[in-house]
XYZ file of C-alpha atoms in Angstrom:
663
model
C 58.667 -11.223 104.495
C 61.351 -8.785 105.592
C 58.745 -6.098 106.288
C 56.561 -8.571 108.212
C 59.501 -9.715 110.332
C 60.373 -6.127 111.171
C 56.786 -5.417 112.242
C 56.678 -8.460 114.514
C 59.966 -7.469 116.140
C 58.703 -3.985 116.852
C 55.435 -5.228 118.301
C 57.324 -7.274 120.925
C 59.630 -4.425 121.916
C 59.008 -1.992 124.788
C 57.142 1.188 123.861
C 60.213 3.460 124.066
C 62.239 1.162 121.904
C 59.334 0.928 119.430
C 59.328 4.706 118.903
C 63.076 4.816 118.302
C 63.011 1.836 115.965
C 60.106 3.259 113.952
C 62.036 6.471 113.412
C 65.085 4.569 112.178
C 62.888 2.406 109.923
C 61.225 5.467 108.373
C 64.560 7.086 107.563
C 65.885 3.828 106.153
C 62.784 3.379 103.984
C 63.078 6.918 102.609
C 66.722 6.414 101.748
C 65.969 3.116 100.058
C 63.039 4.496 98.045
C 65.101 7.417 96.770
C 67.350 4.940 94.962
C 64.691 2.476 93.880
C 64.143 2.319 90.132
C 60.869 3.783 88.989
C 60.070 5.411 92.356
C 61.935 8.702 92.072
C 60.264 12.072 91.778
C 58.987 12.854 88.305
C 58.889 9.267 87.087
C 55.881 7.219 86.212
C 54.960 4.144 88.201
C 57.020 1.136 87.273
C 59.240 2.973 84.745
C 63.009 2.851 84.759
C 65.723 4.889 83.145
C 67.061 1.927 81.251
C 70.084 -0.292 81.588
C 72.590 1.015 84.098
C 70.283 3.959 84.896
C 71.317 5.587 81.564
C 68.853 7.630 79.618
C 67.155 6.066 76.641
C 68.295 7.417 73.277
C 64.846 8.701 72.372
C 64.782 10.816 75.543
C 67.964 12.762 74.835
C 69.531 14.681 71.980
C 72.111 13.236 69.632
C 74.988 15.196 71.171
C 74.176 14.143 74.752
C 73.773 10.525 73.702
C 77.188 10.597 72.024
C 78.782 12.020 75.191
C 77.407 9.310 77.453
C 79.857 6.779 78.789
C 79.977 3.296 77.333
C 82.003 1.175 75.008
C 80.615 2.352 71.680
C 83.277 0.454 69.724
C 82.173 -2.800 71.364
C 78.551 -2.079 70.499
C 79.470 -1.326 66.882
C 81.580 -4.468 66.610
C 78.731 -6.523 68.027
C 76.266 -4.986 65.566
C 78.573 -5.800 62.657
C 79.317 -9.288 63.911
C 75.653 -10.288 64.318
C 74.686 -10.520 60.616
C 78.103 -11.978 59.811
C 77.653 -14.711 62.433
C 74.144 -15.393 61.158
C 75.470 -15.926 57.616
C 78.147 -18.285 58.927
C 75.571 -20.272 60.882
C 73.405 -20.549 57.764
C 76.350 -21.857 55.796
C 76.349 -18.819 53.484
C 79.868 -17.707 52.543
C 80.764 -14.218 53.780
C 81.717 -11.991 50.876
C 84.270 -9.318 51.608
C 83.406 -5.755 50.531
C 85.035 -4.682 47.278
C 86.970 -1.962 49.103
C 88.388 -4.240 51.824
C 92.124 -4.979 51.660
C 93.050 -8.226 53.409
C 96.448 -9.061 54.875
C 97.660 -12.235 56.523
C 98.038 -12.495 60.270
C 101.822 -12.553 59.863
C 101.780 -9.346 57.778
C 99.619 -7.573 60.333
C 101.752 -8.654 63.301
C 104.963 -7.748 61.470
C 103.901 -4.184 60.689
C 105.339 -1.416 62.835
C 102.683 0.278 64.935
C 102.414 3.995 64.190
C 100.095 6.607 65.708
C 96.865 7.672 63.988
C 95.729 11.291 63.954
C 92.259 12.725 63.468
C 92.350 14.664 60.208
C 90.205 16.339 57.566
C 90.918 15.169 54.009
C 90.032 17.605 51.207
C 89.149 15.776 48.000
C 87.711 16.327 44.521
C 86.321 13.829 42.017
C 84.368 13.214 38.846
C 81.458 10.896 39.601
C 81.201 9.392 36.099
C 81.510 5.614 36.201
C 81.019 5.437 39.974
C 77.967 4.403 41.996
C 78.139 7.532 44.087
C 80.348 8.699 46.939
C 79.352 6.406 49.801
C 80.952 3.031 50.463
C 79.112 0.109 48.919
C 80.021 -3.517 49.589
C 79.365 -4.579 45.994
C 79.766 -1.481 43.823
C 82.640 0.774 42.771
C 82.393 4.057 44.722
C 84.544 7.119 45.370
C 85.099 6.260 49.036
C 85.971 2.682 48.129
C 88.781 3.791 45.798
C 89.950 6.377 48.325
C 90.144 3.848 51.140
C 92.180 1.411 49.065
C 94.540 4.274 48.147
C 94.943 5.161 51.853
C 95.916 1.557 52.581
C 98.329 1.373 49.654
C 100.008 4.624 50.721
C 100.420 3.474 54.318
C 97.958 6.006 55.756
C 95.812 3.140 57.083
C 97.478 0.245 58.886
C 97.177 -3.321 57.661
C 95.225 -4.218 60.773
C 92.548 -1.677 59.824
C 92.620 -2.255 56.063
C 89.522 -4.461 55.986
C 87.056 -1.952 57.446
C 86.930 1.881 57.101
C 84.925 2.093 60.334
C 88.069 1.224 62.238
C 89.483 4.528 60.975
C 86.284 6.451 61.886
C 85.582 7.527 58.308
C 82.829 10.188 58.035
C 81.902 12.069 54.858
C 80.677 15.656 54.727
C 78.289 15.236 51.795
C 77.147 12.057 50.097
C 76.819 12.547 46.356
C 74.735 10.282 44.158
C 75.701 8.215 41.128
C 77.303 10.333 38.409
C 77.435 13.500 40.565
C 80.773 15.315 40.748
C 82.559 17.307 43.444
C 85.275 19.904 43.022
C 85.589 19.978 46.810
C 84.366 17.546 49.454
C 85.700 16.638 52.898
C 85.996 13.411 54.842
C 87.181 13.062 58.434
C 88.999 9.993 59.721
C 92.055 8.775 61.608
C 95.118 8.443 59.394
C 98.838 7.823 59.773
C 100.353 11.047 58.433
C 103.986 10.954 59.571
C 105.214 10.734 55.962
C 105.559 14.287 54.533
C 104.776 12.917 51.050
C 101.633 11.096 52.115
C 99.306 13.174 49.894
C 101.399 12.476 46.795
C 101.540 8.758 47.613
C 97.778 8.620 47.995
C 97.226 10.379 44.663
C 99.665 8.000 42.974
C 97.264 5.181 43.858
C 94.157 6.965 42.529
C 92.739 7.389 39.034
C 92.898 10.908 37.526
C 89.176 11.225 38.327
C 89.873 11.438 42.077
C 92.309 13.828 43.764
C 93.294 14.496 47.354
C 93.996 18.233 47.695
C 95.370 18.161 51.204
C 95.173 16.795 54.753
C 94.978 18.918 57.929
C 95.015 17.936 61.606
C 91.817 18.539 63.568
C 90.703 18.091 67.144
C 89.692 14.599 68.210
C 85.951 15.356 68.085
C 85.904 16.720 64.528
C 83.217 15.269 62.267
C 83.091 16.331 58.632
C 79.313 15.922 58.666
C 78.403 17.471 62.020
C 80.824 20.407 61.786
C 79.723 21.492 58.305
C 77.721 24.739 58.331
C 76.542 24.769 54.714
C 77.238 23.494 51.217
C 77.659 25.136 47.833
C 76.607 23.295 44.670
C 76.931 24.206 41.008
C 74.625 23.087 38.211
C 75.485 23.285 34.503
C 72.576 23.431 32.069
C 72.385 24.187 28.317
C 70.580 27.396 27.355
C 68.245 25.561 24.981
C 66.508 24.049 28.041
C 64.797 27.439 28.451
C 63.283 27.387 24.952
C 59.470 27.100 24.893
C 57.824 23.776 23.996
C 57.220 23.311 20.287
C 53.787 24.747 19.355
C 52.733 21.349 17.967
C 53.706 19.391 21.100
C 51.082 18.424 23.690
C 52.394 20.827 26.337
C 52.831 23.635 23.794
C 49.204 23.363 22.711
C 47.830 23.110 26.244
C 49.731 26.197 27.438
C 48.093 28.327 24.738
C 44.676 26.726 25.154
C 44.565 27.193 28.947
C 45.924 30.748 28.744
C 43.126 31.598 26.327
C 40.583 29.875 28.574
C 41.401 32.096 31.568
C 41.805 35.243 29.466
C 45.582 35.527 29.842
C 46.654 34.825 26.264
C 48.167 38.285 25.887
C 50.086 37.922 29.163
C 51.370 34.517 28.084
C 52.598 35.947 24.780
C 54.370 38.785 26.562
C 56.231 36.333 28.805
C 57.339 34.430 25.693
C 57.940 37.493 23.524
C 61.731 37.106 23.185
C 61.383 33.508 21.896
C 58.108 33.832 19.998
C 59.715 33.459 16.566
C 62.257 30.736 17.349
C 60.295 27.767 16.055
C 59.016 29.604 12.959
C 62.550 30.629 12.038
C 63.821 27.109 12.690
C 61.266 25.589 10.343
C 62.059 28.124 7.638
C 65.801 27.529 7.933
C 66.030 23.799 8.626
C 62.748 21.968 8.040
C 61.211 23.375 4.866
C 64.370 23.202 2.699
C 64.750 19.534 3.505
C 61.054 18.728 3.026
C 61.254 20.087 -0.502
C 63.805 17.384 -1.330
C 61.439 14.594 -0.257
C 58.872 12.730 -2.282
C 55.578 14.673 -1.884
C 53.812 11.456 -0.914
C 55.802 11.055 2.318
C 55.995 14.705 3.429
C 52.775 14.585 5.514
C 53.940 11.351 7.147
C 57.287 12.859 8.089
C 55.713 16.004 9.561
C 53.152 14.008 11.530
C 55.839 11.748 12.946
C 58.115 14.709 13.708
C 55.611 16.659 15.812
C 53.044 14.135 16.999
C 54.448 10.616 17.094
C 56.591 9.973 20.146
C 56.067 6.289 21.001
C 57.830 6.265 24.350
C 56.135 9.440 25.480
C 52.690 8.334 24.302
C 52.928 4.983 26.072
C 53.990 6.715 29.269
C 51.164 9.207 28.902
C 48.585 6.451 28.468
C 49.915 4.645 31.509
C 49.800 7.734 33.693
C 46.344 8.711 32.459
C 44.888 5.593 34.100
C 44.801 7.771 37.198
C 43.826 6.911 40.754
C 40.548 6.783 42.642
C 39.544 9.780 44.694
C 40.202 9.306 48.384
C 38.370 12.432 49.487
C 38.055 11.988 53.237
C 38.423 8.206 53.310
C 41.465 7.335 55.444
C 41.376 3.715 54.270
C 42.229 4.762 50.709
C 44.984 7.116 51.781
C 47.882 4.656 51.653
C 46.931 3.421 48.179
C 46.706 6.949 46.812
C 49.984 7.838 48.464
C 51.760 4.928 46.793
C 50.342 5.815 43.399
C 51.356 9.453 43.846
C 54.962 8.481 44.433
C 54.806 6.000 41.552
C 53.490 8.710 39.246
C 56.304 11.072 40.173
C 58.864 8.331 39.697
C 57.229 7.288 36.422
C 57.695 10.753 34.991
C 61.287 10.799 36.214
C 61.923 7.330 34.806
C 61.152 8.662 31.348
C 63.980 11.147 31.763
C 67.349 9.399 31.346
C 70.343 9.713 33.586
C 73.791 10.341 32.093
C 74.582 6.657 32.296
C 71.186 5.462 31.104
C 70.595 7.238 27.838
C 68.661 5.138 25.310
C 71.643 4.877 22.973
C 75.068 6.454 22.942
C 76.386 8.383 19.995
C 79.524 6.536 18.885
C 80.762 9.596 17.028
C 81.548 11.400 20.288
C 84.616 9.943 22.065
C 85.248 10.121 25.771
C 88.590 11.236 27.098
C 91.076 8.464 27.837
C 91.399 9.904 31.330
C 87.967 8.582 32.208
C 87.288 5.704 34.526
C 89.015 2.572 33.204
C 85.695 0.751 33.436
C 84.035 3.242 31.097
C 83.713 2.430 27.440
C 85.902 4.463 25.089
C 84.203 5.387 21.829
C 86.391 6.103 18.865
C 85.297 8.798 16.402
C 83.616 7.617 13.220
C 83.246 9.424 9.900
C 80.130 11.557 9.516
C 78.022 12.226 6.495
C 76.233 15.368 5.452
C 72.639 15.791 4.407
C 71.306 18.083 1.723
C 71.121 21.039 4.079
C 74.722 20.565 5.237
C 73.952 19.134 8.669
C 75.714 16.223 10.295
C 73.620 13.082 10.031
C 75.482 11.063 12.648
C 74.349 11.331 16.266
C 71.216 10.741 18.307
C 67.879 12.311 17.544
C 65.566 13.810 20.149
C 64.780 10.384 21.520
C 68.450 9.507 21.797
C 68.621 7.088 18.836
C 71.386 7.168 16.296
C 70.515 9.092 13.178
C 72.598 6.942 10.905
C 74.001 3.467 11.344
C 76.532 1.921 8.957
C 74.843 -0.504 6.594
C 76.178 -4.061 6.737
C 77.769 -5.433 3.611
C 75.807 -8.027 1.603
C 78.281 -10.732 2.643
C 77.832 -10.361 6.402
C 74.383 -8.798 6.648
C 72.427 -9.842 9.721
C 69.193 -11.605 8.695
C 67.366 -9.607 11.399
C 68.674 -6.317 10.041
C 65.997 -4.091 8.568
C 66.824 -1.152 6.371
C 65.168 2.048 7.624
C 62.275 3.298 5.556
C 62.374 6.596 3.703
C 60.159 8.150 6.381
C 62.445 6.951 9.191
C 65.549 8.216 7.446
C 63.974 11.622 6.790
C 62.659 11.814 10.355
C 66.093 11.211 11.823
C 67.604 13.866 9.614
C 64.985 16.432 10.616
C 65.288 15.671 14.314
C 69.016 16.177 14.182
C 68.466 19.443 12.331
C 66.232 20.581 15.203
C 68.939 19.670 17.711
C 71.411 21.720 15.700
C 69.019 24.677 15.806
C 68.501 24.346 19.565
C 72.234 24.146 20.223
C 72.711 27.403 18.329
C 70.210 29.238 20.563
C 71.552 32.111 22.663
C 69.603 33.479 25.625
C 68.703 37.180 25.280
C 69.174 39.514 28.281
C 65.449 39.567 29.048
C 65.355 35.765 29.336
C 68.453 35.731 31.537
C 66.845 38.336 33.778
C 63.740 36.199 34.172
C 65.835 33.172 35.106
C 67.567 35.202 37.834
C 64.195 36.408 39.096
C 62.852 32.856 39.399
C 65.988 31.564 41.139
C 65.745 34.387 43.692
C 62.381 32.989 44.834
C 64.178 29.995 46.346
C 66.178 32.032 48.865
C 65.092 32.015 52.486
C 63.486 29.311 54.610
C 60.763 27.337 52.837
C 59.022 23.970 52.911
C 60.632 22.095 50.026
C 58.418 19.003 50.284
C 57.652 19.189 46.554
C 61.357 19.082 45.760
C 62.050 15.649 47.229
C 60.173 12.366 47.594
C 58.186 10.965 50.493
C 57.611 14.262 52.308
C 54.656 16.574 52.950
C 54.420 20.201 54.011
C 53.642 19.076 57.575
C 56.971 17.303 57.934
C 59.374 19.549 59.910
C 62.370 18.159 58.001
C 61.280 19.818 54.737
C 62.094 23.264 56.120
C 65.382 24.171 54.457
C 67.453 27.358 54.352
C 68.680 28.539 50.954
C 71.203 31.355 51.371
C 71.547 32.174 47.680
C 70.734 30.820 44.227
C 72.593 32.736 41.540
C 73.175 32.640 37.809
C 76.724 33.261 36.574
C 77.169 36.733 35.014
C 77.826 35.395 31.517
C 77.059 32.095 29.732
C 79.861 30.038 28.213
C 80.030 28.571 24.701
C 81.283 24.989 24.353
C 81.390 23.300 20.931
C 78.726 25.642 19.623
C 76.347 25.151 22.580
C 75.673 27.823 25.198
C 75.745 26.689 28.850
C 74.646 28.398 32.062
C 76.239 27.954 35.489
C 73.848 28.054 38.459
C 75.239 28.201 42.012
C 73.128 27.375 45.077
C 74.305 27.857 48.668
C 72.236 26.119 51.327
C 72.514 24.806 54.838
C 71.542 21.279 53.756
C 69.616 19.594 50.965
C 67.198 16.692 50.681
C 67.183 13.942 48.106
C 66.816 15.336 44.555
C 66.152 18.836 45.946
C 68.655 20.760 43.822
C 67.847 18.871 40.639
C 64.122 19.513 41.123
C 64.736 23.184 41.913
C 66.678 23.578 38.664
C 63.990 21.684 36.751
C 61.192 23.817 38.208
C 63.013 27.041 37.328
C 63.547 25.873 33.750
C 59.933 24.701 33.413
C 58.524 27.976 34.727
C 60.625 30.074 32.356
C 60.216 27.935 29.232
C 56.446 27.506 29.780
C 55.727 31.209 30.199
C 54.383 30.363 33.636
C 53.785 33.121 36.217
C 56.769 33.199 38.584
C 54.475 32.969 41.597
C 54.028 29.278 40.870
C 57.343 28.681 42.654
C 55.931 30.276 45.813
C 52.823 28.084 45.531
C 55.054 25.005 45.572
C 55.932 25.745 49.222
C 52.301 25.308 50.272
C 50.352 22.091 50.978
C 49.691 21.524 47.284
C 51.347 18.379 45.976
C 53.108 19.068 42.663
C 54.877 16.575 40.447
C 58.245 18.119 39.567
C 60.553 16.094 37.302
C 64.173 16.099 38.399
C 66.834 17.501 36.111
C 69.650 15.152 35.013
C 72.361 14.428 37.558
C 74.897 15.031 34.789
C 75.073 18.772 35.431
C 75.299 18.692 39.235
C 78.541 19.094 41.173
C 79.428 19.885 44.767
C 81.527 23.037 44.695
C 82.609 22.914 48.338
C 81.346 22.547 51.921
C 81.757 25.413 54.392
C 83.149 25.007 57.946
C 82.928 28.609 59.115
C 81.987 27.982 62.772
C 84.654 25.334 63.303
C 87.324 27.505 61.684
C 86.421 30.536 63.830
C 86.820 28.495 67.018
C 89.932 26.774 65.729
C 91.763 30.000 64.923
C 91.980 30.891 68.601
C 93.205 27.408 69.430
C 95.955 27.428 66.818
C 94.364 24.806 64.549
C 94.584 24.838 60.766
C 91.426 25.797 58.890
C 89.365 23.138 57.178
C 88.777 24.419 53.659
C 90.276 24.758 50.217
C 92.484 27.845 50.476
C 95.705 27.361 48.602
C 94.338 24.760 46.203
C 92.139 27.022 44.058
C 94.381 26.801 40.982
C 94.713 23.015 40.901
C 91.025 22.637 41.689
C 90.116 24.935 38.806
C 92.272 22.961 36.397
C 90.762 19.700 37.673
C 87.203 21.019 37.264
C 87.889 22.058 33.709
C 89.525 18.759 32.715
C 87.688 16.100 34.692
C 84.256 17.639 35.319
C 83.289 20.376 32.856
C 84.711 18.724 29.754
C 83.281 15.381 30.805
C 79.820 16.916 31.244
C 80.001 18.524 27.813
C 81.225 15.350 26.116
C 78.581 13.177 27.735
C 75.795 15.581 26.806
C 77.012 15.741 23.210
C 77.099 11.962 23.128
C 73.866 11.124 25.009
C 71.696 14.260 24.454
C 70.400 13.888 28.017
C 68.883 17.377 28.295
C 67.342 17.171 24.814
C 65.657 13.899 25.719
C 64.358 15.160 29.051
C 62.564 18.239 27.768
C 61.332 16.501 24.627
C 59.664 13.863 26.805
C 58.176 16.514 29.079
C 56.675 18.348 26.098
C 54.997 15.155 24.861
C 53.909 13.960 28.328
C 50.131 13.657 28.038
C 48.001 13.994 31.126
C 47.413 16.799 33.586
C 50.288 16.290 36.034
C 52.349 19.166 34.614
C 49.577 21.536 33.580
C 50.141 23.614 36.706
C 52.775 25.253 34.483
C 49.953 26.913 32.540
C 48.369 30.219 33.458
C 45.430 28.294 34.933
C 47.718 26.755 37.546
C 46.635 23.915 39.830
C 43.030 24.209 38.657
C 44.108 22.672 35.338
C 45.397 19.619 37.202
C 42.278 19.230 39.334
C 39.950 19.288 36.340
C 41.878 16.519 34.633
C 39.661 13.751 35.973
C 41.567 10.478 36.007
C 44.822 12.177 35.101
C 44.544 14.861 37.763
C 46.614 13.072 40.330
C 48.265 16.298 41.414
C 44.884 17.772 42.286
C 43.971 14.724 44.334
C 47.153 15.075 46.316
C 46.355 18.705 46.967
C 43.018 17.778 48.571
C 44.537 14.885 50.461
C 47.777 15.981 52.034
C 48.770 12.436 52.833
C 51.934 11.204 54.465
C 54.193 9.571 51.910
C 56.738 6.979 52.884
C 59.964 7.489 50.987
C 63.657 7.859 51.454
C 65.544 10.945 52.412
C 69.215 11.045 53.072
C 68.559 13.080 56.186
C 66.955 9.989 57.678
C 70.385 8.393 57.541
C 71.961 11.370 59.236
C 73.629 12.709 56.121
C 73.055 15.484 53.621
C 72.300 14.702 50.015
C 73.734 15.512 46.619
C 70.593 17.356 45.702
């Protein structure tokens, strides 16, 4: 109507006035259109730049989005309030997080207001007994205990004690359940006027968690965003690099497939330094004990020792059901994808975590400095068998070798005395564990381990070392700066351990644990080292993850931030000056805990025993025949199917949440 009115006015005006008015109208229209939403140069018809003419988040980078003006605190508060208000409207009681510390209104108003400073907090912890590093509303976590200690020490005000977000808490690296850290960093705003604040915080923490120090940073410091790289350590027993037993499923298939492709001699050369281990073990441990048994049960004991593994056989049968071929059928892609992930998780589920071993060995006590929620096992007397070996402790499947017999007066009616075969089997399995613990890696084997680890360095597609990723996903490209083996193994309670150190820019979920597992599998299986390089290609490989028990975050690196900060007079973010106390803490709270838990739960023994008895073709890429052995497996050749159908797998990765992972 406005345009029509203007036209009518001009039509009634004299010709000279019309020309002047038209010129003014044209200029006015141009000025108006230049500010009209959706009509500017370079924009599509009818599109806008969003509310308040701000760019949409998907159109800009993370840094630019963070710099844009706006009340981010109000948006965060609104996002947190929405689900809370919904629960209140539904009549559901709101449960406070386990880490929240609540004060009355009078206590909050009566507290003296003190300034908060942006700081970096250097910490170390043993992850045993905790559900990981990250805050969890319902579970006991490292950050939850830390936050409560900050409140108790006065580093967080009472007004902010119910929510860590009010203190802008950001972690550098999120570690998973049971994973340790000698050095980790969190950034947040704390009240640090008290010169004894670090000591007061530590006084409110268990011995498993320590604060090494607190340093001031600039206001924009983020422990996650400013971290350049991370260094992890993995502890693994040397016996994990022993070859599979010749009578196990994997042991037989490795020889059979090597002979099939004409590489039997090459396979034997790669296993030359351990070729006699199992023969010598049987001569020293098995045969002397068998001679003490009734001849009628000897064949039964041997058959059960090398062939009967109920848990492994059931898992093998389940996995051998296989999946239908999808070939080029897109409709079947999602189903095959789901089954591929389920297969990988099924193999991993057979391998226990440190806190989920089938049964604990009550003869191995835990230190009283452990988490108060952890169970303390007192030592019990042990008995000796005819060959002089301890009979108490778990066998290769994690079950106790000897349980105290109940007295006739209080015997449980459901109690069943073990048969002679079961008793003998438990004794022999423990003898094999004793033999494996006494194994020492020769120099040639150590050299091969170093050679395999070196293949991880550089930039590669690590899609096979996480879940829910394919080689086409850009996020699987990761930079590994180094992966080294410590110069010399260490002997703990008669068992030799290796220390592996990996330095990378960032890691995906399970990446480090799968890298360690793959290295061990390649070496122990006599597999050509090039199989590691093949894992970076489009081929989908099922790689079991090594136990989380041996993984610890050594320290994050803030090199770029420290270089800039030196010129500005800021303190470095790092662990200089705390090396001695950190070393003592690692020895007491991490290393010794790892060794005790392995002696008690036999986690590594169970893992590799299950792998050796895992029937099916999923792991036969470890043979000389490689991926061809998986593809020819028919129903069980799920790995081969995934190779031909490089499907997109939906899964979780910590990078999707904007954080690195524990590996």
